Amino acid sequence: MSEQKSVAIVGSTGSVGTQSIQVIADDQENYRVTALAAGRSVDQLVSQALAIQPDLVAISDEALLGQVRDALPSSIEVVGGTGGLIECAQRADVTINGVVGFAGLPVTLACLEAGKRLALANKESLIAAGPVVQQARKTPGAELVPVDSEHAAIHQCLRANDVGKRVSKIQVTASGGPFRGMSSEELARVTIAEALNHPTWSMGPKITIDSSTLMNKGLEVIEANELFGKPAGDSGFDLTLDDIEVVVHPQSVVHSMVTYSDGSTIAQLSMPDMRLPIAYALSFPDRFPVAYGAIDWTSLGRLDFEGPDRESFPCLDLAYAAARTGGTAPAWLSAANEVAVEAFLKEKIRWVDIAEVNSAVLSMHDGGTGDTLAGVLDGDQLARRRAEEILQEQSFMRNS
Ligand code: MG
């Protein structure tokens, strides 16, 4: 009998958060949710807390603290603000960070610096603050297990080699999103509803838009470089950014691959279901007792692969460029992209303008190194201001 692990779910009302609750409900013998945290969704957070009865509940928006407190019994401690999210991450054995965007960074750092396991679904914190997060990863006891399905796949494939130093390539797979194969003319006219209609994965709106532009894949290349490339102290793999390739695979069954020096490729396959990487990040190095996304091989049919269309989807190469520049360049790109995607979702700009805004902001990067948290926060703020300024320009106004 293993000891029951306490789990904090930060971003509990989002897509990863709600699926994490389902996963833990499937193995209550080994896991208990002790903390729930959300940004602003009071009603959903309260109903989750009433059902689960955690020890601690946090709401990021402090103006809503009283509302949450009034709705919950006194047996549940309620805290607010970024400090509240941090408290959740410090107390549990495992923290699932499912916060959307840059706001997830304090949770990532708090969990790692407390020497706990971080099940990381928030890719932006790692991308924007690579050097700072790498430092926090060195804390004794700190463990980072990726929840992003591609990186969970790579994490598994890398363990097919005990030596760990004969990896020659990582192939990150991409569904290609809803606009795969479209011409630039067609792309100039796509709508929000079309961009939100992902062919294989059901996810939150921000990441779904990022999938449609291939920005998500670009950010995942940076993420893979941070997790498994040279800077990662635990891997020892002699990989550079160019060894991380993107392969379009429309069925989203192969979640990523690792190719070894002898030409052998190891892939991880399962039907698209985020509960599997969530369960993996909880149970690693053990395997979760419940199966999610198991393949029925008799009905699977074909699996297709092709190269990405780098011209129609320029966000992919913007990410490679940002990673090559290093320092706060990935933070700038990620921040610009958050602003641009929000503007697109509010119908202020067209889909094709997202890449334009990202490219313009990245070209203004000031050479910041991002070695300190203050430097990262400054870079993030500056990039957001630049993006807002660019959005004000007449050329990006929707009705111009
Ligand atoms: Mg992913």
Coordinates of C-alpha atoms and ligand atoms in Angstrom, one line a residue:
M1 CA 0.0 0.0 0.0
S2 CA 1.4 3.3 -1.1
E3 CA 0.7 6.4 0.9
Q4 CA -2.0 8.7 -0.3
K5 CA -0.6 11.7 -2.1
S6 CA -2.0 15.2 -1.7
V7 CA -2.7 17.1 -4.9
A8 CA -3.2 20.8 -5.5
I9 CA -5.1 21.7 -8.7
V10 CA -4.3 25.3 -9.6
G11 CA -6.5 26.4 -12.5
S12 CA -9.2 23.9 -11.4
T13 CA -12.0 25.4 -13.4
G14 CA -10.2 25.2 -16.8
S15 CA -9.9 22.3 -19.2
V16 CA -6.9 20.6 -17.6
G17 CA -8.3 21.4 -14.1
T18 CA -11.6 19.7 -14.6
Q19 CA -10.0 16.7 -16.2
S20 CA -7.6 16.4 -13.3
I21 CA -10.5 16.2 -10.9
Q22 CA -11.9 13.3 -13.0
V23 CA -8.5 11.5 -13.0
I24 CA -8.1 11.8 -9.2
A25 CA -11.7 10.6 -8.7
D26 CA -10.7 7.5 -10.5
D27 CA -7.9 6.6 -8.0
Q28 CA -9.0 7.9 -4.6
E29 CA -7.0 5.2 -2.9
N30 CA -3.7 6.9 -3.9
Y31 CA -4.6 10.6 -4.4
R32 CA -6.6 13.2 -2.6
V33 CA -7.3 16.8 -3.8
T34 CA -6.3 19.0 -0.9
A35 CA -6.3 22.4 -2.7
L36 CA -8.3 24.0 -5.5
A37 CA -7.4 27.3 -7.0
A38 CA -9.0 29.4 -9.8
G39 CA -8.8 32.8 -11.3
R40 CA -12.2 34.3 -11.4
S41 CA -14.8 31.5 -11.9
V42 CA -16.4 31.7 -8.5
D43 CA -19.5 29.6 -9.0
Q44 CA -17.6 26.7 -10.6
L45 CA -14.8 26.9 -8.0
V46 CA -17.4 26.8 -5.1
S47 CA -19.3 23.9 -6.5
Q48 CA -16.0 22.0 -7.0
A49 CA -15.0 22.8 -3.4
L50 CA -18.4 21.7 -2.0
A51 CA -18.1 18.4 -3.8
I52 CA -14.4 17.6 -3.1
Q53 CA -14.0 19.3 0.4
P54 CA -10.4 20.2 0.0
D55 CA -8.4 21.8 3.0
L56 CA -7.6 24.9 1.0
V57 CA -9.3 27.0 -1.7
A58 CA -7.7 30.0 -3.5
I59 CA -9.1 32.6 -5.8
S60 CA -6.7 34.7 -7.8
D61 CA -8.9 37.8 -8.1
E62 CA -8.9 39.1 -4.5
A63 CA -12.0 41.2 -5.1
L64 CA -13.9 37.8 -5.2
L65 CA -12.4 36.5 -2.0
G66 CA -15.4 37.4 0.2
Q67 CA -17.8 35.8 -2.2
V68 CA -15.9 32.5 -2.1
R69 CA -15.5 32.6 1.7
D70 CA -19.3 33.2 2.2
A71 CA -20.2 30.2 0.0
L72 CA -18.0 27.6 1.8
P73 CA -18.0 26.0 5.2
S74 CA -15.5 27.2 7.8
S75 CA -13.7 23.8 7.6
I76 CA -12.3 25.0 4.3
E77 CA -9.6 27.7 4.4
V78 CA -10.0 30.3 1.7
V79 CA -7.2 32.5 0.5
G80 CA -6.8 35.0 -2.3
G81 CA -4.4 36.6 -4.8
T82 CA -1.3 35.3 -6.3
G83 CA -0.1 34.6 -2.7
G84 CA -3.1 32.2 -2.4
L85 CA -2.1 30.3 -5.5
I86 CA 1.4 30.1 -4.2
E87 CA 0.2 28.7 -0.9
C88 CA -1.7 25.9 -2.7
A89 CA 1.5 25.0 -4.6
Q90 CA 3.7 24.9 -1.5
R91 CA 1.5 22.6 0.6
A92 CA 0.6 19.6 -1.6
D93 CA 2.9 16.7 -2.6
V94 CA 2.0 17.3 -6.3
T95 CA 0.7 20.5 -7.9
I96 CA -1.0 20.4 -11.2
N97 CA -0.4 23.8 -12.8
G98 CA -3.3 24.3 -15.3
V99 CA -3.3 28.1 -15.2
V100 CA -3.6 29.8 -18.6
G101 CA -0.8 32.0 -19.8
F102 CA 2.0 33.9 -18.0
A103 CA 0.0 34.1 -14.8
G104 CA 1.1 30.5 -14.2
L105 CA 4.7 31.4 -13.5
P106 CA 4.5 32.1 -9.7
V107 CA 2.8 28.7 -9.3
T108 CA 5.6 26.9 -11.2
L109 CA 8.3 28.6 -9.2
A110 CA 6.6 28.1 -5.8
C111 CA 6.1 24.4 -6.4
L112 CA 9.6 23.8 -7.5
E113 CA 11.2 26.0 -4.9
A114 CA 9.2 24.0 -2.2
G115 CA 11.0 20.9 -3.5
K116 CA 7.7 19.3 -4.7
R117 CA 6.5 17.6 -7.9
L118 CA 5.1 20.0 -10.5
A119 CA 2.7 18.5 -13.1
L120 CA 3.1 21.3 -15.6
A121 CA 0.3 22.0 -18.1
N122 CA 1.1 25.8 -18.1
K123 CA 3.7 25.9 -20.9
E124 CA 4.0 29.7 -20.9
S125 CA 5.8 29.9 -17.5
L126 CA 8.6 27.6 -18.8
I127 CA 8.8 29.4 -22.1
A128 CA 8.8 32.9 -20.7
A129 CA 11.1 32.3 -17.7
G130 CA 13.3 29.4 -18.9
P131 CA 16.5 30.4 -17.0
V132 CA 14.6 31.2 -13.8
V133 CA 12.6 27.9 -13.9
Q134 CA 15.8 25.9 -14.6
Q135 CA 17.3 27.4 -11.5
A136 CA 14.2 26.4 -9.4
R137 CA 14.3 22.9 -10.9
K138 CA 17.6 22.4 -9.1
T139 CA 15.9 22.6 -5.7
P140 CA 16.4 19.3 -3.8
G141 CA 13.2 17.2 -4.2
A142 CA 11.8 19.4 -7.0
E143 CA 10.5 17.4 -10.0
L144 CA 9.0 18.7 -13.2
V145 CA 6.8 16.2 -15.1
P146 CA 5.1 17.7 -18.2
V147 CA 1.4 17.4 -18.7
D148 CA 1.5 18.8 -22.2
S149 CA 0.7 15.6 -24.2
E150 CA 3.7 16.0 -26.6
H151 CA 6.2 16.4 -23.8
A152 CA 4.6 13.7 -21.7
A153 CA 5.1 11.5 -24.8
I154 CA 8.8 12.5 -25.1
H155 CA 9.3 12.0 -21.4
Q156 CA 8.1 8.4 -21.9
C157 CA 10.0 7.8 -25.1
L158 CA 13.3 9.0 -23.5
R159 CA 13.0 6.3 -20.9
A160 CA 13.3 3.7 -23.6
N161 CA 17.0 4.2 -23.3
D162 CA 18.8 3.6 -20.0
V163 CA 22.0 5.2 -21.1
G164 CA 20.2 8.4 -22.1
K165 CA 22.9 9.9 -24.2
R166 CA 22.3 8.5 -27.7
V167 CA 19.3 10.6 -28.6
S168 CA 19.7 12.3 -32.0
K169 CA 16.3 13.9 -32.7
I170 CA 13.0 14.7 -31.0
Q171 CA 9.9 14.7 -33.3
V172 CA 7.1 16.9 -31.8
T173 CA 3.9 16.0 -33.6
A174 CA 1.2 18.6 -34.5
S175 CA -2.3 18.0 -35.6
G176 CA -2.0 20.9 -38.0
G177 CA -5.2 22.4 -36.5
P178 CA -8.4 23.2 -38.4
F179 CA -6.7 25.2 -41.2
R180 CA -4.2 22.6 -42.4
G181 CA -3.9 22.8 -46.1
M182 CA -5.6 26.1 -46.6
S183 CA -4.2 28.8 -48.9
S184 CA -3.3 32.3 -47.6
E185 CA -6.4 33.7 -49.4
E186 CA -8.6 31.3 -47.5
L187 CA -6.7 32.0 -44.2
A188 CA -7.3 35.7 -44.5
R189 CA -11.0 35.1 -44.1
V190 CA -11.2 32.5 -41.3
T191 CA -13.6 33.2 -38.4
I192 CA -13.3 32.8 -34.7
A193 CA -15.8 29.9 -34.7
E194 CA -13.7 28.1 -37.3
A195 CA -10.4 28.7 -35.4
L196 CA -12.1 27.4 -32.2
N197 CA -13.2 24.2 -34.0
H198 CA -10.2 21.9 -33.3
P199 CA -10.3 18.6 -35.3
T200 CA -8.9 16.3 -32.7
W201 CA -8.4 17.9 -29.2
S202 CA -11.0 19.5 -26.9
M203 CA -9.1 22.3 -25.1
G204 CA -9.5 25.9 -23.7
P205 CA -9.9 28.8 -26.2
K206 CA -6.4 30.3 -25.9
I207 CA -4.6 27.0 -26.7
T208 CA -7.1 26.1 -29.4
I209 CA -6.4 29.4 -31.2
D210 CA -2.7 28.8 -30.7
S211 CA -3.1 25.4 -32.3
S212 CA -4.8 27.0 -35.4
T213 CA -1.8 29.3 -35.9
L214 CA 0.9 26.6 -35.1
M215 CA 2.0 29.1 -32.3
N216 CA 1.2 26.3 -29.9
K217 CA 3.6 24.0 -31.7
G218 CA 6.3 26.7 -31.8
L219 CA 5.9 27.2 -28.1
E220 CA 6.1 23.5 -27.6
V221 CA 9.4 23.4 -29.4
I222 CA 10.7 26.0 -27.0
E223 CA 9.2 24.0 -24.1
A224 CA 10.8 20.7 -25.4
N225 CA 14.2 22.6 -25.6
E226 CA 13.8 23.7 -22.0
L227 CA 12.7 20.4 -20.7
F228 CA 14.9 18.0 -22.7
G229 CA 17.6 20.0 -24.5
K230 CA 21.0 21.1 -23.2
P231 CA 20.0 23.4 -20.4
A232 CA 18.1 20.6 -18.6
G233 CA 20.5 19.3 -16.0
D234 CA 18.8 15.9 -15.6
S235 CA 18.9 14.8 -19.2
G236 CA 22.5 14.9 -20.4
F237 CA 21.2 14.7 -24.0
D238 CA 23.4 16.6 -26.4
L239 CA 20.5 18.1 -28.3
T240 CA 20.2 21.5 -29.9
L241 CA 17.1 23.4 -31.1
D242 CA 17.6 22.1 -34.6
D243 CA 17.3 18.5 -33.3
I244 CA 13.8 19.3 -32.3
E245 CA 11.6 18.8 -35.4
V246 CA 7.9 19.4 -36.0
V247 CA 5.9 16.7 -37.8
V248 CA 2.3 17.2 -38.8
H249 CA 0.2 14.2 -37.9
P250 CA -3.6 15.0 -38.3
Q251 CA -4.9 12.1 -36.3
S252 CA -3.2 13.1 -33.0
V253 CA -2.6 9.5 -32.1
V254 CA 1.3 9.6 -32.1
H255 CA 1.9 12.2 -29.4
S256 CA 5.6 12.7 -30.1
M257 CA 8.7 10.6 -30.9
V258 CA 12.3 10.3 -30.0
T259 CA 14.9 9.0 -32.6
Y260 CA 18.1 7.4 -31.3
S261 CA 21.6 7.5 -32.8
D262 CA 21.1 4.0 -34.4
G263 CA 18.1 5.2 -36.4
S264 CA 15.4 3.7 -34.2
T265 CA 12.4 5.8 -33.4
I266 CA 10.3 5.3 -30.2
A267 CA 6.8 6.8 -30.3
Q268 CA 4.1 7.1 -27.7
L269 CA 0.6 6.4 -29.0
S270 CA -2.9 6.7 -27.5
M271 CA -6.2 8.3 -28.5
P272 CA -6.3 12.1 -27.8
D273 CA -7.3 12.3 -24.2
M274 CA -5.6 14.7 -21.8
R275 CA -6.5 12.5 -18.8
L276 CA -3.6 10.2 -19.8
P277 CA -0.8 12.7 -19.5
I278 CA -2.4 14.1 -16.4
A279 CA -2.4 10.6 -14.8
Y280 CA 1.1 10.0 -16.0
A281 CA 2.4 13.2 -14.4
L282 CA 0.8 12.1 -11.1
S283 CA 1.9 8.5 -11.1
F284 CA 5.4 8.6 -12.8
P285 CA 7.6 6.4 -12.5
D286 CA 4.6 4.1 -11.7
R287 CA 1.7 3.7 -14.2
F288 CA -1.8 4.9 -13.4
P289 CA -4.2 2.0 -12.8
V290 CA -6.9 3.3 -15.0
A291 CA -6.6 3.5 -18.8
Y292 CA -7.5 6.6 -20.8
G293 CA -7.3 6.8 -24.6
A294 CA -6.3 3.2 -25.1
I295 CA -6.3 2.4 -28.8
D296 CA -8.6 -0.1 -30.5
W297 CA -6.2 -1.3 -33.1
T298 CA -8.8 -3.1 -35.1
S299 CA -10.6 0.2 -35.9
L300 CA -7.6 2.7 -35.8
G301 CA -7.0 2.6 -39.6
R302 CA -4.3 4.9 -41.0
L303 CA -1.8 7.3 -39.5
D304 CA -0.5 10.2 -41.7
F305 CA 2.5 12.4 -41.5
E306 CA 3.7 15.4 -43.4
G307 CA 5.9 18.5 -43.0
P308 CA 4.4 21.7 -41.6
D309 CA 3.5 24.6 -44.0
R310 CA 5.9 27.2 -42.7
E311 CA 4.8 30.0 -45.1
S312 CA 1.1 29.9 -44.2
F313 CA 1.8 29.4 -40.5
P314 CA 4.7 31.8 -39.8
C315 CA 4.2 31.6 -36.0
L316 CA 6.1 28.3 -36.0
D317 CA 9.4 29.8 -37.3
L318 CA 8.9 32.9 -35.0
A319 CA 9.2 30.5 -32.1
Y320 CA 12.4 29.0 -33.4
A321 CA 13.7 32.5 -34.0
A322 CA 12.8 33.5 -30.4
A323 CA 14.4 30.4 -29.0
R324 CA 17.6 31.0 -31.0
T325 CA 17.8 34.6 -29.7
G326 CA 17.2 33.3 -26.2
G327 CA 17.0 35.6 -23.1
T328 CA 13.6 37.2 -22.9
A329 CA 12.8 36.8 -26.6
P330 CA 10.6 33.7 -25.9
A331 CA 8.9 35.7 -23.1
W332 CA 8.3 38.6 -25.6
L333 CA 6.8 36.3 -28.2
S334 CA 4.6 34.5 -25.7
A335 CA 3.4 37.8 -24.2
A336 CA 2.7 39.3 -27.6
N337 CA 0.8 36.2 -28.6
E338 CA -1.4 36.3 -25.4
V339 CA -2.3 39.9 -26.3
A340 CA -2.9 39.1 -30.0
V341 CA -5.1 36.0 -29.3
E342 CA -7.2 38.0 -26.9
A343 CA -7.7 40.7 -29.5
F344 CA -8.7 38.1 -32.1
L345 CA -11.2 36.5 -29.7
K346 CA -12.7 39.9 -29.1
E347 CA -13.0 40.4 -32.9
K348 CA -10.5 43.3 -32.9
I349 CA -8.1 41.7 -35.4
R350 CA -8.2 39.1 -38.1
W351 CA -6.7 35.6 -37.6
V352 CA -3.7 36.4 -40.0
D353 CA -3.0 39.5 -37.9
I354 CA -2.0 37.3 -34.9
A355 CA 1.3 36.3 -36.6
E356 CA 1.8 39.9 -37.8
V357 CA 1.5 41.3 -34.2
N358 CA 3.8 38.5 -32.9
S359 CA 6.4 39.1 -35.6
A360 CA 6.4 42.9 -35.0
V361 CA 6.8 42.6 -31.3
L362 CA 9.6 40.0 -31.5
S363 CA 11.5 42.3 -33.9
M364 CA 11.5 45.0 -31.2
H365 CA 13.1 42.6 -28.6
D366 CA 15.5 44.7 -26.5
G367 CA 18.1 42.0 -25.9
G368 CA 17.0 41.3 -22.3
T369 CA 18.6 38.2 -20.7
G370 CA 15.8 37.1 -18.4
D371 CA 18.3 35.7 -15.8
T372 CA 16.2 37.1 -12.9
L373 CA 12.5 37.0 -12.2
A374 CA 12.4 40.8 -12.2
G375 CA 13.9 40.8 -15.7
V376 CA 11.3 38.3 -16.9
L377 CA 8.4 40.3 -15.4
D378 CA 9.8 43.5 -17.0
G379 CA 10.2 41.8 -20.4
D380 CA 6.7 40.4 -20.2
Q381 CA 5.2 43.9 -19.4
L382 CA 7.2 45.6 -22.0
A383 CA 6.2 43.1 -24.7
R384 CA 2.5 43.5 -23.8
R385 CA 2.8 47.2 -24.1
R386 CA 4.4 46.9 -27.5
A387 CA 1.7 44.6 -28.6
E388 CA -1.0 46.9 -27.4
E389 CA 0.6 49.8 -29.2
I390 CA 0.8 47.8 -32.4
L391 CA -2.9 46.9 -32.0
Q392 CA -3.8 50.6 -31.8
E393 CA -2.3 51.1 -35.2
Q394 CA -4.9 51.7 -37.9
S395 CA -3.6 48.8 -40.1
F396 CA -4.8 46.2 -37.6
M397 CA -8.2 47.6 -36.9
R398 CA -10.8 45.2 -38.2
N399 CA -12.9 47.8 -40.0
S400 CA -10.1 49.7 -41.6
Ligands
MG1 MG 0.4 20.0 -26.5

